[in-house]
Structures are given as C-alpha cells and as structure tokens.
PDB file of C-alpha atoms and ligand atoms in Angstrom:
ATOM      1  CA  MET A   1     -14.211  13.531  12.309  1.00 95.00           C
ATOM      2  CA  PRO A   2     -11.470  10.976  11.287  1.00 98.00           C
ATOM      3  CA  ILE A   3     -11.755   9.398   8.133  1.00 98.00           C
ATOM      4  CA  PRO A   4     -12.650   5.758   8.369  1.00 98.00           C
ATOM      5  CA  VAL A   5     -10.133   3.707   6.466  1.00 99.00           C
ATOM      6  CA  ILE A   6      -9.054  -0.053   5.974  1.00 99.00           C
ATOM      7  CA  LEU A   7      -5.420  -0.593   4.981  1.00 99.00           C
ATOM      8  CA  ASP A   8      -5.117  -3.763   2.559  1.00 99.00           C
ATOM      9  CA  CYS A   9      -1.552  -4.521   2.369  1.00 99.00           C
ATOM     10  CA  ASP A  10       1.301  -7.172   2.154  1.00 98.00           C
ATOM     11  CA  PRO A  11       3.974  -6.240   4.640  1.00 98.00           C
ATOM     12  CA  GLY A  12       6.522  -5.855   2.770  1.00 96.00           C
ATOM     13  CA  HIS A  13       9.197  -2.866   4.318  1.00 98.00           C
ATOM     14  CA  ASP A  14       7.133  -0.026   2.985  1.00 98.00           C
ATOM     15  CA  ASP A  15       3.864  -1.355   3.846  1.00 98.00           C
ATOM     16  CA  ALA A  16       5.185  -1.634   7.305  1.00 98.00           C
ATOM     17  CA  ILE A  17       5.927   2.267   7.604  1.00 98.00           C
ATOM     18  CA  ALA A  18       2.120   2.720   5.807  1.00 98.00           C
ATOM     19  CA  ILE A  19       1.055   0.981   9.087  1.00 98.00           C
ATOM     20  CA  LEU A  20       3.170   2.887  11.347  1.00 98.00           C
ATOM     21  CA  LEU A  21       1.915   6.381   9.556  1.00 98.00           C
ATOM     22  CA  ALA A  22      -1.593   5.477   9.663  1.00 98.00           C
ATOM     23  CA  GLY A  23      -1.489   4.170  13.204  1.00 98.00           C
ATOM     24  CA  ALA A  24      -0.174   7.677  14.333  1.00 98.00           C
ATOM     25  CA  SER A  25      -2.202   9.964  12.217  1.00 98.00           C
ATOM     26  CA  PRO A  26      -5.406  11.153  14.175  1.00 97.00           C
ATOM     27  CA  GLU A  27      -7.064  11.917  10.727  1.00 98.00           C
ATOM     28  CA  LEU A  28      -7.444   8.419   9.883  1.00 98.00           C
ATOM     29  CA  ASP A  29      -9.763   6.216  12.076  1.00 98.00           C
ATOM     30  CA  VAL A  30      -8.159   2.657  11.148  1.00 98.00           C
ATOM     31  CA  ARG A  31     -11.164  -0.101  11.019  1.00 98.00           C
ATOM     32  CA  GLY A  32      -8.316  -2.943  10.373  1.00 98.00           C
ATOM     33  CA  ILE A  33      -5.778  -4.271   8.798  1.00 99.00           C
ATOM     34  CA  THR A  34      -6.065  -6.767   6.009  1.00 99.00           C
ATOM     35  CA  THR A  35      -3.281  -8.832   4.375  1.00 99.00           C
ATOM     36  CA  VAL A  36      -2.758 -10.607   1.361  1.00 99.00           C
ATOM     37  CA  ALA A  37      -0.331 -12.439  -0.388  1.00 98.00           C
ATOM     38  CA  GLY A  38       2.224 -10.418  -2.621  1.00 98.00           C
ATOM     39  CA  ASN A  39       5.572  -9.138  -1.420  1.00 98.00           C
ATOM     40  CA  VAL A  40       5.498 -12.934   0.756  1.00 98.00           C
ATOM     41  CA  SER A  41       3.161 -15.563   1.322  1.00 98.00           C
ATOM     42  CA  VAL A  42      -0.058 -14.410   3.423  1.00 98.00           C
ATOM     43  CA  ASP A  43       1.084 -16.397   6.658  1.00 98.00           C
ATOM     44  CA  LYS A  44       4.006 -14.179   6.347  1.00 98.00           C
ATOM     45  CA  THR A  45       2.316 -10.940   5.401  1.00 98.00           C
ATOM     46  CA  SER A  46       0.043 -11.452   8.415  1.00 98.00           C
ATOM     47  CA  LYS A  47       2.535 -12.247  10.795  1.00 98.00           C
ATOM     48  CA  ASN A  48       4.797  -9.215   9.587  1.00 98.00           C
ATOM     49  CA  ALA A  49       1.477  -6.863  10.153  1.00 98.00           C
ATOM     50  CA  LEU A  50       1.301  -8.473  13.504  1.00 98.00           C
ATOM     51  CA  LYS A  51       5.020  -7.752  14.321  1.00 98.00           C
ATOM     52  CA  ILE A  52       5.021  -4.089  13.255  1.00 98.00           C
ATOM     53  CA  CYS A  53       1.394  -3.496  15.461  1.00 98.00           C
ATOM     54  CA  GLU A  54       3.411  -5.238  18.368  1.00 98.00           C
ATOM     55  CA  LEU A  55       6.318  -3.063  18.070  1.00 97.00           C
ATOM     56  CA  ALA A  56       4.408  -0.224  17.900  1.00 97.00           C
ATOM     57  CA  LYS A  57       2.102  -0.929  20.703  1.00 96.00           C
ATOM     58  CA  LEU A  58      -1.009  -0.693  18.034  1.00 98.00           C
ATOM     59  CA  ASP A  59      -3.198  -3.470  19.886  1.00 97.00           C
ATOM     60  CA  ARG A  60      -6.171  -1.679  18.773  1.00 97.00           C
ATOM     61  CA  LEU A  61      -5.479  -2.741  15.071  1.00 98.00           C
ATOM     62  CA  LYS A  62      -6.998  -6.015  13.955  1.00 98.00           C
ATOM     63  CA  VAL A  63      -5.155  -8.163  11.459  1.00 98.00           C
ATOM     64  CA  TYR A  64      -7.387 -10.153   9.137  1.00 99.00           C
ATOM     65  CA  ALA A  65      -5.738 -12.381   6.683  1.00 99.00           C
ATOM     66  CA  GLY A  66      -6.878 -12.473   3.382  1.00 98.00           C
ATOM     67  CA  MET A  67      -6.193 -14.448  -0.097  1.00 98.00           C
ATOM     68  CA  SER A  68      -3.438 -16.762  -0.329  1.00 98.00           C
ATOM     69  CA  ARG A  69      -3.175 -16.311  -4.221  1.00 98.00           C
ATOM     70  CA  PRO A  70      -4.017 -14.047  -7.333  1.00 98.00           C
ATOM     71  CA  LEU A  71      -7.333 -14.906  -8.673  1.00 98.00           C
ATOM     72  CA  VAL A  72      -5.943 -16.257 -11.880  1.00 98.00           C
ATOM     73  CA  LYS A  73      -2.174 -16.157 -12.050  1.00 98.00           C
ATOM     74  CA  ASP A  74      -0.014 -18.155  -9.725  1.00 98.00           C
ATOM     75  CA  LEU A  75       1.465 -16.347  -7.153  1.00 98.00           C
ATOM     76  CA  LEU A  76       5.197 -14.238  -7.750  1.00 98.00           C
ATOM     77  CA  THR A  77       6.552 -13.180  -4.496  1.00 98.00           C
ATOM     78  CA  ALA A  78       9.470 -10.336  -3.942  1.00 97.00           C
ATOM     79  CA  GLU A  79      12.080 -11.931  -1.682  1.00 96.00           C
ATOM     80  CA  ASN A  80      14.526 -10.145  -3.944  1.00 95.00           C
ATOM     81  CA  VAL A  81      13.354  -7.011  -2.657  1.00 94.00           C
ATOM     82  CA  HIS A  82      11.836  -7.882   1.180  1.00 95.00           C
ATOM     83  CA  GLY A  83      13.992 -10.525   2.037  1.00 96.00           C
ATOM     84  CA  ARG A  84      12.951 -14.148   2.792  1.00 97.00           C
ATOM     85  CA  SER A  85      10.484 -13.201   5.968  1.00 97.00           C
ATOM     86  CA  GLY A  86       9.415 -10.293   3.828  1.00 98.00           C
ATOM     87  CA  LEU A  87      10.512  -7.964   6.597  1.00 98.00           C
ATOM     88  CA  ASP A  88      14.217  -8.727   6.691  1.00 97.00           C
ATOM     89  CA  GLY A  89      16.813  -6.444   8.324  1.00 96.00           C
ATOM     90  CA  PRO A  90      15.708  -5.118  12.076  1.00 96.00           C
ATOM     91  CA  GLU A  91      14.917  -7.866  14.990  1.00 94.00           C
ATOM     92  CA  LEU A  92      11.105  -7.280  15.144  1.00 97.00           C
ATOM     93  CA  PRO A  93       9.139  -8.396  18.432  1.00 96.00           C
ATOM     94  CA  GLU A  94       7.249 -11.578  18.134  1.00 97.00           C
ATOM     95  CA  PRO A  95       3.453 -10.881  18.345  1.00 98.00           C
ATOM     96  CA  LYS A  96       1.583 -11.601  21.066  1.00 97.00           C
ATOM     97  CA  ARG A  97      -1.473 -11.978  19.420  1.00 97.00           C
ATOM     98  CA  THR A  98      -2.571 -13.879  16.119  1.00 98.00           C
ATOM     99  CA  VAL A  99      -4.782 -12.914  13.122  1.00 98.00           C
ATOM    100  CA  GLU A 100      -8.846 -12.656  14.042  1.00 98.00           C
ATOM    101  CA  PRO A 101     -10.615 -15.556  13.081  1.00 98.00           C
ATOM    102  CA  ARG A 102     -12.395 -14.122  10.443  1.00 98.00           C
ATOM    103  CA  HIS A 103     -11.507 -14.145   6.673  1.00 98.00           C
ATOM    104  CA  ALA A 104     -10.331 -10.951   5.348  1.00 99.00           C
ATOM    105  CA  ILE A 105     -12.998 -10.780   2.886  1.00 98.00           C
ATOM    106  CA  ASP A 106     -15.773 -11.453   5.351  1.00 98.00           C
ATOM    107  CA  PHE A 107     -13.963  -8.433   7.411  1.00 98.00           C
ATOM    108  CA  LEU A 108     -14.486  -6.080   4.775  1.00 99.00           C
ATOM    109  CA  ILE A 109     -18.129  -6.987   3.530  1.00 98.00           C
ATOM    110  CA  ASP A 110     -19.281  -6.641   7.076  1.00 98.00           C
ATOM    111  CA  GLU A 111     -17.409  -3.808   8.010  1.00 98.00           C
ATOM    112  CA  LEU A 112     -18.291  -2.032   4.676  1.00 98.00           C
ATOM    113  CA  LEU A 113     -22.158  -2.701   5.118  1.00 98.00           C
ATOM    114  CA  SER A 114     -22.273  -2.273   8.807  1.00 98.00           C
ATOM    115  CA  SER A 115     -20.278   1.163   8.788  1.00 98.00           C
ATOM    116  CA  LYS A 116     -22.311   4.149   9.274  1.00 97.00           C
ATOM    117  CA  GLU A 117     -20.252   6.346   6.997  1.00 98.00           C
ATOM    118  CA  PRO A 118     -18.635   5.248   3.720  1.00 98.00           C
ATOM    119  CA  VAL A 119     -15.260   3.971   4.111  1.00 98.00           C
ATOM    120  CA  THR A 120     -11.876   4.580   2.414  1.00 99.00           C
ATOM    121  CA  LEU A 121      -9.693   1.765   1.113  1.00 99.00           C
ATOM    122  CA  ILE A 122      -5.922   1.857   1.167  1.00 99.00           C
ATOM    123  CA  PRO A 123      -4.642  -1.238  -1.006  1.00 99.00           C
ATOM    124  CA  THR A 124      -0.642  -1.219  -0.888  1.00 99.00           C
ATOM    125  CA  ALA A 125      -0.608  -4.761  -2.446  1.00 99.00           C
ATOM    126  CA  PRO A 126      -2.096  -6.655  -5.197  1.00 99.00           C
ATOM    127  CA  LEU A 127      -5.935  -5.905  -5.263  1.00 99.00           C
ATOM    128  CA  THR A 128      -6.825  -9.771  -4.720  1.00 99.00           C
ATOM    129  CA  ASN A 129      -8.728  -8.732  -1.200  1.00 99.00           C
ATOM    130  CA  ILE A 130     -10.645  -5.759  -2.848  1.00 99.00           C
ATOM    131  CA  ALA A 131     -11.678  -7.808  -5.938  1.00 99.00           C
ATOM    132  CA  ALA A 132     -12.795 -10.471  -4.383  1.00 98.00           C
ATOM    133  CA  ALA A 133     -14.713  -8.852  -1.928  1.00 98.00           C
ATOM    134  CA  LEU A 134     -16.108  -6.800  -4.799  1.00 98.00           C
ATOM    135  CA  ILE A 135     -17.331  -9.813  -6.609  1.00 98.00           C
ATOM    136  CA  ARG A 136     -18.964 -11.826  -3.513  1.00 98.00           C
ATOM    137  CA  GLU A 137     -20.812  -8.636  -2.282  1.00 98.00           C
ATOM    138  CA  PRO A 138     -21.112  -5.880  -4.918  1.00 98.00           C
ATOM    139  CA  ARG A 139     -23.398  -4.011  -2.792  1.00 98.00           C
ATOM    140  CA  ILE A 140     -20.276  -2.713  -0.801  1.00 98.00           C
ATOM    141  CA  ARG A 141     -19.367  -0.620  -3.913  1.00 98.00           C
ATOM    142  CA  THR A 142     -21.465   2.293  -2.662  1.00 97.00           C
ATOM    143  CA  SER A 143     -20.138   1.775   1.035  1.00 98.00           C
ATOM    144  CA  ILE A 144     -16.710   2.671  -0.439  1.00 98.00           C
ATOM    145  CA  GLN A 145     -15.981   6.228  -0.231  1.00 98.00           C
ATOM    146  CA  GLU A 146     -12.883   5.830  -2.464  1.00 98.00           C
ATOM    147  CA  ILE A 147      -9.867   3.676  -3.182  1.00 99.00           C
ATOM    148  CA  VAL A 148      -6.663   5.279  -2.814  1.00 99.00           C
ATOM    149  CA  MET A 149      -4.033   2.727  -3.592  1.00 99.00           C
ATOM    150  CA  MET A 150      -0.091   2.309  -4.557  1.00 98.00           C
ATOM    151  CA  GLY A 151       0.159   0.424  -7.649  1.00 98.00           C
ATOM    152  CA  GLY A 152       0.932   0.598 -11.655  1.00 98.00           C
ATOM    153  CA  ALA A 153       2.706   3.675 -13.159  1.00 98.00           C
ATOM    154  CA  ILE A 154       1.963   5.947 -16.445  1.00 98.00           C
ATOM    155  CA  ALA A 155       5.486   5.096 -17.954  1.00 94.00           C
ATOM    156  CA  GLU A 156       7.642   2.785 -16.011  1.00 96.00           C
ATOM    157  CA  GLY A 157       7.768  -0.885 -14.646  1.00 97.00           C
ATOM    158  CA  ASN A 158       9.649  -2.470 -11.851  1.00 97.00           C
ATOM    159  CA  THR A 159       8.630  -6.069 -12.007  1.00 97.00           C
ATOM    160  CA  THR A 160       8.550  -5.897 -16.081  1.00 98.00           C
ATOM    161  CA  PRO A 161       9.711  -3.024 -18.413  1.00 98.00           C
ATOM    162  CA  ALA A 162       5.759  -2.446 -18.670  1.00 98.00           C
ATOM    163  CA  ALA A 163       4.389  -3.366 -15.141  1.00 98.00           C
ATOM    164  CA  GLU A 164       4.466  -2.695 -11.339  1.00 98.00           C
ATOM    165  CA  PHE A 165       4.811  -5.205  -9.103  1.00 98.00           C
ATOM    166  CA  ASN A 166       0.883  -5.024  -7.136  1.00 98.00           C
ATOM    167  CA  ILE A 167      -0.704  -4.846 -10.827  1.00 99.00           C
ATOM    168  CA  TYR A 168       1.419  -7.413 -12.216  1.00 98.00           C
ATOM    169  CA  VAL A 169       0.910  -9.915  -9.520  1.00 98.00           C
ATOM    170  CA  ASP A 170      -2.915  -9.877  -9.892  1.00 99.00           C
ATOM    171  CA  PRO A 171      -3.852  -8.111 -12.897  1.00 98.00           C
ATOM    172  CA  HIS A 172      -7.127  -9.700 -12.971  1.00 98.00           C
ATOM    173  CA  ALA A 173      -8.130  -8.500  -9.981  1.00 99.00           C
ATOM    174  CA  ALA A 174      -7.019  -4.719 -10.769  1.00 99.00           C
ATOM    175  CA  ASP A 175      -9.065  -5.289 -13.559  1.00 99.00           C
ATOM    176  CA  VAL A 176     -12.039  -5.948 -11.241  1.00 99.00           C
ATOM    177  CA  VAL A 177     -11.089  -2.949  -9.315  1.00 99.00           C
ATOM    178  CA  PHE A 178     -10.553  -0.456 -12.090  1.00 99.00           C
ATOM    179  CA  ARG A 179     -13.878  -1.210 -13.772  1.00 98.00           C
ATOM    180  CA  SER A 180     -16.264  -1.270 -10.411  1.00 98.00           C
ATOM    181  CA  GLY A 181     -17.003   2.445 -10.734  1.00 98.00           C
ATOM    182  CA  VAL A 182     -15.425   3.262  -7.197  1.00 98.00           C
ATOM    183  CA  PRO A 183     -13.548   6.469  -7.389  1.00 98.00           C
ATOM    184  CA  ILE A 184     -10.056   5.553  -7.649  1.00 99.00           C
ATOM    185  CA  TRP A 185      -6.659   7.506  -6.728  1.00 99.00           C
ATOM    186  CA  MET A 186      -4.047   5.573  -8.051  1.00 99.00           C
ATOM    187  CA  ILE A 187      -0.382   6.591  -6.744  1.00 98.00           C
ATOM    188  CA  GLY A 188       2.154   4.364  -9.098  1.00 98.00           C
ATOM    189  CA  LEU A 189       5.991   4.094  -9.299  1.00 98.00           C
ATOM    190  CA  ASP A 190       6.301   7.858 -11.103  1.00 97.00           C
ATOM    191  CA  VAL A 191       5.037   9.210  -8.263  1.00 98.00           C
ATOM    192  CA  THR A 192       6.809   6.999  -5.422  1.00 98.00           C
ATOM    193  CA  HIS A 193      10.185   6.997  -7.114  1.00 97.00           C
ATOM    194  CA  GLN A 194      10.078  10.668  -6.117  1.00 98.00           C
ATOM    195  CA  ALA A 195       9.627   9.675  -2.295  1.00 98.00           C
ATOM    196  CA  LEU A 196      13.125   8.671  -1.680  1.00 98.00           C
ATOM    197  CA  VAL A 197      14.592   8.199   1.850  1.00 98.00           C
ATOM    198  CA  LEU A 198      17.536  10.205   1.136  1.00 98.00           C
ATOM    199  CA  PRO A 199      20.588  10.078   3.745  1.00 97.00           C
ATOM    200  CA  GLU A 200      19.523  13.315   5.792  1.00 98.00           C
ATOM    201  CA  ARG A 201      15.723  11.770   6.095  1.00 98.00           C
ATOM    202  CA  LEU A 202      17.077   8.404   7.126  1.00 98.00           C
ATOM    203  CA  LYS A 203      19.120  10.397   9.974  1.00 98.00           C
ATOM    204  CA  LYS A 204      16.313  12.371  11.050  1.00 98.00           C
ATOM    205  CA  ILE A 205      14.138   9.229  11.406  1.00 97.00           C
ATOM    206  CA  ARG A 206      16.858   7.497  13.611  1.00 96.00           C
ATOM    207  CA  ALA A 207      17.271  10.739  15.266  1.00 96.00           C
ATOM    208  CA  LEU A 208      14.115  10.424  17.222  1.00 96.00           C
ATOM    209  CA  GLY A 209      15.498   7.987  19.225  1.00 94.00           C
ATOM    210  CA  SER A 210      12.541   5.116  19.839  1.00 96.00           C
ATOM    211  CA  PRO A 211      12.190   1.630  19.499  1.00 96.00           C
ATOM    212  CA  VAL A 212       9.737   2.326  16.388  1.00 98.00           C
ATOM    213  CA  SER A 213      12.078   4.674  14.992  1.00 97.00           C
ATOM    214  CA  ALA A 214      15.021   2.532  15.174  1.00 97.00           C
ATOM    215  CA  ALA A 215      13.073  -0.700  13.726  1.00 98.00           C
ATOM    216  CA  ALA A 216      12.057   2.213  11.000  1.00 98.00           C
ATOM    217  CA  ALA A 217      15.059   3.008   9.996  1.00 98.00           C
ATOM    218  CA  ASP A 218      16.776  -0.420  10.210  1.00 97.00           C
ATOM    219  CA  LEU A 219      13.993  -1.702   7.316  1.00 98.00           C
ATOM    220  CA  MET A 220      15.133   1.419   5.365  1.00 97.00           C
ATOM    221  CA  ILE A 221      18.407   0.159   5.631  1.00 96.00           C
ATOM    222  CA  PHE A 222      17.439  -3.529   4.219  1.00 96.00           C
ATOM    223  CA  PHE A 223      15.194  -2.052   1.729  1.00 95.00           C
ATOM    224  CA  GLN A 224      17.631   0.531   0.242  1.00 95.00           C
ATOM    225  CA  GLU A 225      20.442  -2.047  -0.806  1.00 91.00           C
ATOM    226  CA  HIS A 226      17.932  -3.435  -3.714  1.00 91.00           C
ATOM    227  CA  HIS A 227      16.914   0.018  -4.854  1.00 91.00           C
ATOM    228  CA  ARG A 228      20.871   1.248  -4.709  1.00 93.00           C
ATOM    229  CA  VAL A 229      22.198  -2.050  -6.932  1.00 91.00           C
ATOM    230  CA  LYS A 230      19.194  -1.971  -9.024  1.00 91.00           C
ATOM    231  CA  TYR A 231      18.111   1.749  -9.682  1.00 93.00           C
ATOM    232  CA  GLY A 232      21.057   3.510  -8.512  1.00 93.00           C
ATOM    233  CA  MET A 233      18.742   5.491  -6.050  1.00 93.00           C
ATOM    234  CA  GLU A 234      20.317   7.428  -3.474  1.00 94.00           C
ATOM    235  CA  GLY A 235      17.303   5.890  -0.964  1.00 96.00           C
ATOM    236  CA  PRO A 236      14.715   3.403  -1.210  1.00 97.00           C
ATOM    237  CA  PRO A 237      11.498   4.566  -2.321  1.00 97.00           C
ATOM    238  CA  LEU A 238       8.427   4.898   0.479  1.00 98.00           C
ATOM    239  CA  HIS A 239       5.744   3.588  -2.408  1.00 98.00           C
ATOM    240  CA  ASP A 240       2.912   2.704   0.226  1.00 98.00           C
ATOM    241  CA  PRO A 241       2.874   5.507   3.072  1.00 98.00           C
ATOM    242  CA  CYS A 242       2.257   7.696  -0.272  1.00 99.00           C
ATOM    243  CA  ALA A 243      -1.116   5.891  -0.341  1.00 99.00           C
ATOM    244  CA  VAL A 244      -1.819   6.944   3.456  1.00 99.00           C
ATOM    245  CA  ALA A 245      -0.320   9.963   3.157  1.00 99.00           C
ATOM    246  CA  ALA A 246      -2.585  11.116   0.350  1.00 99.00           C
ATOM    247  CA  VAL A 247      -5.762  10.496   2.353  1.00 99.00           C
ATOM    248  CA  ILE A 248      -4.278  12.246   5.257  1.00 98.00           C
ATOM    249  CA  ASP A 249      -3.083  15.364   2.732  1.00 98.00           C
ATOM    250  CA  ARG A 250      -4.134  15.296  -0.738  1.00 98.00           C
ATOM    251  CA  SER A 251      -2.780  18.514  -1.177  1.00 98.00           C
ATOM    252  CA  ILE A 252       1.194  16.851  -0.999  1.00 98.00           C
ATOM    253  CA  PHE A 253       0.369  14.997  -4.522  1.00 98.00           C
ATOM    254  CA  ARG A 254      -0.879  16.313  -8.236  1.00 98.00           C
ATOM    255  CA  PHE A 255      -3.423  14.153  -9.450  1.00 98.00           C
ATOM    256  CA  LYS A 256      -4.872  14.247 -13.249  1.00 98.00           C
ATOM    257  CA  GLU A 257      -8.267  12.310 -13.984  1.00 98.00           C
ATOM    258  CA  MET A 258      -7.946   9.688 -16.603  1.00 98.00           C
ATOM    259  CA  HIS A 259      -8.978   6.469 -18.094  1.00 98.00           C
ATOM    260  CA  VAL A 260      -6.784   3.716 -16.849  1.00 98.00           C
ATOM    261  CA  GLY A 261      -7.110   0.293 -18.646  1.00 98.00           C
ATOM    262  CA  ILE A 262      -5.689  -2.995 -17.166  1.00 98.00           C
ATOM    263  CA  GLU A 263      -3.583  -5.034 -19.576  1.00 98.00           C
ATOM    264  CA  LEU A 264      -4.439  -8.713 -19.000  1.00 98.00           C
ATOM    265  CA  GLU A 265      -2.758 -10.521 -21.965  1.00 96.00           C
ATOM    266  CA  GLY A 266       0.116  -8.411 -23.746  1.00 95.00           C
ATOM    267  CA  ARG A 267       2.966 -10.731 -24.526  1.00 96.00           C
ATOM    268  CA  LEU A 268       5.240  -8.045 -22.958  1.00 98.00           C
ATOM    269  CA  THR A 269       2.628  -5.694 -21.257  1.00 98.00           C
ATOM    270  CA  GLN A 270       0.772  -7.989 -19.018  1.00 98.00           C
ATOM    271  CA  GLY A 271      -0.251  -5.934 -15.587  1.00 98.00           C
ATOM    272  CA  ARG A 272       0.740  -2.586 -17.519  1.00 98.00           C
ATOM    273  CA  THR A 273      -2.053   0.085 -16.124  1.00 98.00           C
ATOM    274  CA  VAL A 274      -2.530   1.867 -19.181  1.00 98.00           C
ATOM    275  CA  CYS A 275      -2.965   5.463 -18.430  1.00 98.00           C
ATOM    276  CA  ASP A 276      -4.770   7.539 -21.158  1.00 98.00           C
ATOM    277  CA  LEU A 277      -3.040  10.781 -20.041  1.00 97.00           C
ATOM    278  CA  TRP A 278      -4.038  12.896 -23.247  1.00 97.00           C
ATOM    279  CA  ASN A 279      -7.650  10.868 -23.587  1.00 97.00           C
ATOM    280  CA  VAL A 280      -6.896   9.732 -26.877  1.00 98.00           C
ATOM    281  CA  THR A 281      -9.558   7.141 -26.640  1.00 97.00           C
ATOM    282  CA  GLY A 282     -12.230   9.442 -25.517  1.00 98.00           C
ATOM    283  CA  ASN A 283     -13.113   7.161 -22.524  1.00 98.00           C
ATOM    284  CA  PRO A 284     -14.431   8.267 -19.740  1.00 98.00           C
ATOM    285  CA  PRO A 285     -11.888   8.682 -16.770  1.00 98.00           C
ATOM    286  CA  ASN A 286     -12.096   5.964 -14.159  1.00 98.00           C
ATOM    287  CA  ALA A 287      -8.902   7.415 -11.745  1.00 98.00           C
ATOM    288  CA  HIS A 288      -7.019  10.033 -10.352  1.00 98.00           C
ATOM    289  CA  VAL A 289      -3.865   9.015 -11.197  1.00 98.00           C
ATOM    290  CA  GLY A 290      -1.049  10.683  -9.095  1.00 98.00           C
ATOM    291  CA  LEU A 291       1.436  12.665 -11.139  1.00 98.00           C
ATOM    292  CA  SER A 292       3.750  13.890  -8.555  1.00 98.00           C
ATOM    293  CA  VAL A 293       4.477  14.304  -4.862  1.00 98.00           C
ATOM    294  CA  ASP A 294       6.123  17.273  -2.695  1.00 98.00           C
ATOM    295  CA  ALA A 295       8.843  14.870  -1.188  1.00 98.00           C
ATOM    296  CA  PRO A 296       9.794  17.432   1.535  1.00 98.00           C
ATOM    297  CA  ARG A 297       6.217  17.769   2.939  1.00 98.00           C
ATOM    298  CA  PHE A 298       5.809  13.995   2.534  1.00 98.00           C
ATOM    299  CA  PHE A 299       8.513  13.448   4.767  1.00 98.00           C
ATOM    300  CA  ASP A 300       7.896  16.334   6.881  1.00 98.00           C
ATOM    301  CA  LEU A 301       4.249  14.429   7.639  1.00 98.00           C
ATOM    302  CA  LEU A 302       5.912  10.956   7.772  1.00 98.00           C
ATOM    303  CA  ILE A 303       8.756  12.074  10.440  1.00 98.00           C
ATOM    304  CA  SER A 304       6.194  13.902  12.723  1.00 98.00           C
ATOM    305  CA  ARG A 305       3.951  11.136  12.863  1.00 98.00           C
ATOM    306  CA  LEU A 306       6.780   8.612  13.559  1.00 98.00           C
ATOM    307  CA  ALA A 307       7.799  10.988  16.294  1.00 97.00           C
ATOM    308  CA  ARG A 308       4.651  10.589  17.966  1.00 97.00           C
ATOM    309  CA  TYR A 309       5.313   6.887  19.055  1.00 96.00           C
ATOM    310  CA  GLY A 310       7.664   8.254  21.849  1.00 84.00           C
ATOM    311  CA  LYS A 311      10.637   6.485  23.793  1.00 64.00           C
ATOM    312  CA  TRP A 312       9.296   3.608  26.098  1.00 52.00           C
TER     313      TRP A 312
HETATM  314  C1  BDR B   1       4.746  -2.141  -4.241  1.00 72.86           C
HETATM  315  O1  BDR B   1       5.645  -3.755  -4.510  1.00 72.86           O
HETATM  316  C2  BDR B   1       5.526  -4.102  -3.426  1.00 72.86           C
HETATM  317  O2  BDR B   1       6.761  -5.025  -3.424  1.00 72.86           O
HETATM  318  C3  BDR B   1       5.570  -2.976  -2.432  1.00 72.86           C
HETATM  319  O3  BDR B   1       5.323  -3.130  -0.996  1.00 72.86           O
HETATM  320  C4  BDR B   1       4.763  -1.813  -2.910  1.00 72.86           C
HETATM  321  O4  BDR B   1       3.715  -2.121  -2.717  1.00 72.86           O
HETATM  322  C5  BDR B   1       5.907  -1.321  -5.415  1.00 72.86           C
HETATM  323  O5  BDR B   1       6.366  -1.918  -6.790  1.00 72.86           O
HETATM  324 CA1   CA B   2       2.979  -3.282  -0.562  1.00 72.86          CA
END
C-alpha cells in the first residue's frame, strides 16, 4: 500500500525536485500539494508548484495555496538563493491550471479528518500551514502519521549563524509543531549539506534526456551559484528532496531521537532548533533528528525516479 502523503512546500529549486521525486515514486500516494510563503510570496510558490506539475505532466496533483505570511514575524524571502521568481534558471511551461479554490488549511484539515489511514506530512518550507491547521483543528493530530520535514540543524545556520531558513522565517509555527506531540523526523542542514549535486551527478541527471531532466539540471545550475560563492560547495545541496526520500526509504538516513526546542526570542539565536543531542536537559524526546545521509544511495534513488519521466 502506498504511503499517503501531503507535500507542503515553497518552490524553490529544491522543493521543485522534491515534487518531481514524490510524483515519480510508487511508494507514495500524494494526496495534494500545499504551498506557503517562504522562498518567495505564496502567489509565486503556488505558481511555481503548478509549473513543475505542468512540466512533469503531474496533472493528478492538485495545488492548494496556503498562508501568505508567518504567524507572528514579517515575511523574509530568499530571492538571493532562488531568484526573483523563486525558480529562476530554466524556461518552465506556463501552467494550464490554477490553484484549487480551497485554502491549504481547509484542504489539510478536510483531507486528514476524512482519510481512512493516517497521512504523513512532508513540509519543506516554513511550518506556517501545518501550525495553523493544528491550531484551527487540533483533532487532526491523530490523523497525522508523522511529519517528515526539512528544516533546522543540530549545529549550523544558513540564514543566521544560529538558524536555518525554514525555521528562522516562522519560529513560532515551528514551536507549535514541535510541541504538538506528532511524531517528527527532522532533516536539517547537517544532513542536507551532505547531499550535494556534484558535477558527475548533474551529468547523470541531464543524460536522462527528457524535458524534466533538462529542467532539473538547469534548476541545479542556477541553484549552484549561490552555494558555490557562499559556501564553496562543489554542487548545490538538495535539502528538500531528502525529506521525500526519507519517507520512501528511511534507511538512507541515520537519525537519533532527542528533544528539540525552538528558540523564539534569542538576540542572536532566534529560530535555532536547540537539539539536545546528549539529553542534558532530561526532557523527553520529541523528534528523530537526522545525523547523516548515504549520499550515493540518495542520488541513486533520485536519478532512478527522475528517469521515469521519460522522453516525450
Ligand atoms: C531550505 O530553505 C529554502 O530556501 C529551501 O527550499 C529549503 O527548504 C533550506 O534552508
Ligand atoms: Ca523549501
């Protein structure tokens, strides 16, 4: 039985690859895509999700637009990483359809409460939609199988020295989610910075020879520049597809259970995922935190799935 999932995202170059990975994976039953403000405004992230579905002929995946700003803070976007559109680089097709009329929060609640089986949520963006849904309808808690998310880090930051982008943008939402009692699998920067699209991996993606693989390769080339200049990386990190891959095959990653607190106030540390690696607080664990990824296996999985899009 495929695992029912909802992708909650802010495409975003790596979110786009996460959609492509999920859309080609028979292990997953993607019930819908919800979008949120993050890398760019929610209007743009929604349009970008639709463009990726159009490119890959994923007509079955409906897109629901969600929250337009974080719960408390003003929105911070990441055009410096993803360009003005949020998906700069390749020429992507104009979507023939629009977002669904239902708001993402309504969709999340309706889908979770009506689903026969619990649903896994895969957020790869600020956690605003998930937190808002949990606040509006706490009964959804028991309908969520688990949350497998990209965000945070044990030991690094990419937006401040202390904080990763998805958590920094909406720490208050992250706090709601991490205190919700729902099982959480957190894949942070310590892991995703090991999943680099090295030149030979990029070559393999392009060599698949389809419009999807060409667009994926062009997305990676745009995404690479920021990471080369800023971090001296040999290729861009595929943050968000790691969360999808962890639902498909968790054995590709190593996790450790621990307590994670979200810093809301810190003068220098707002948005930090404070991971109690050695349980110094004695607090009960509330998350499985990613420690590492087997990058060759991750890319084998990704490339084999991108190959399914075929040449049309
Ligand atoms: C996260 O921030 C976004 O820019 C990426 O899409 C990813 O979800 C990495 O910090
Ligand atoms: Ca993202």
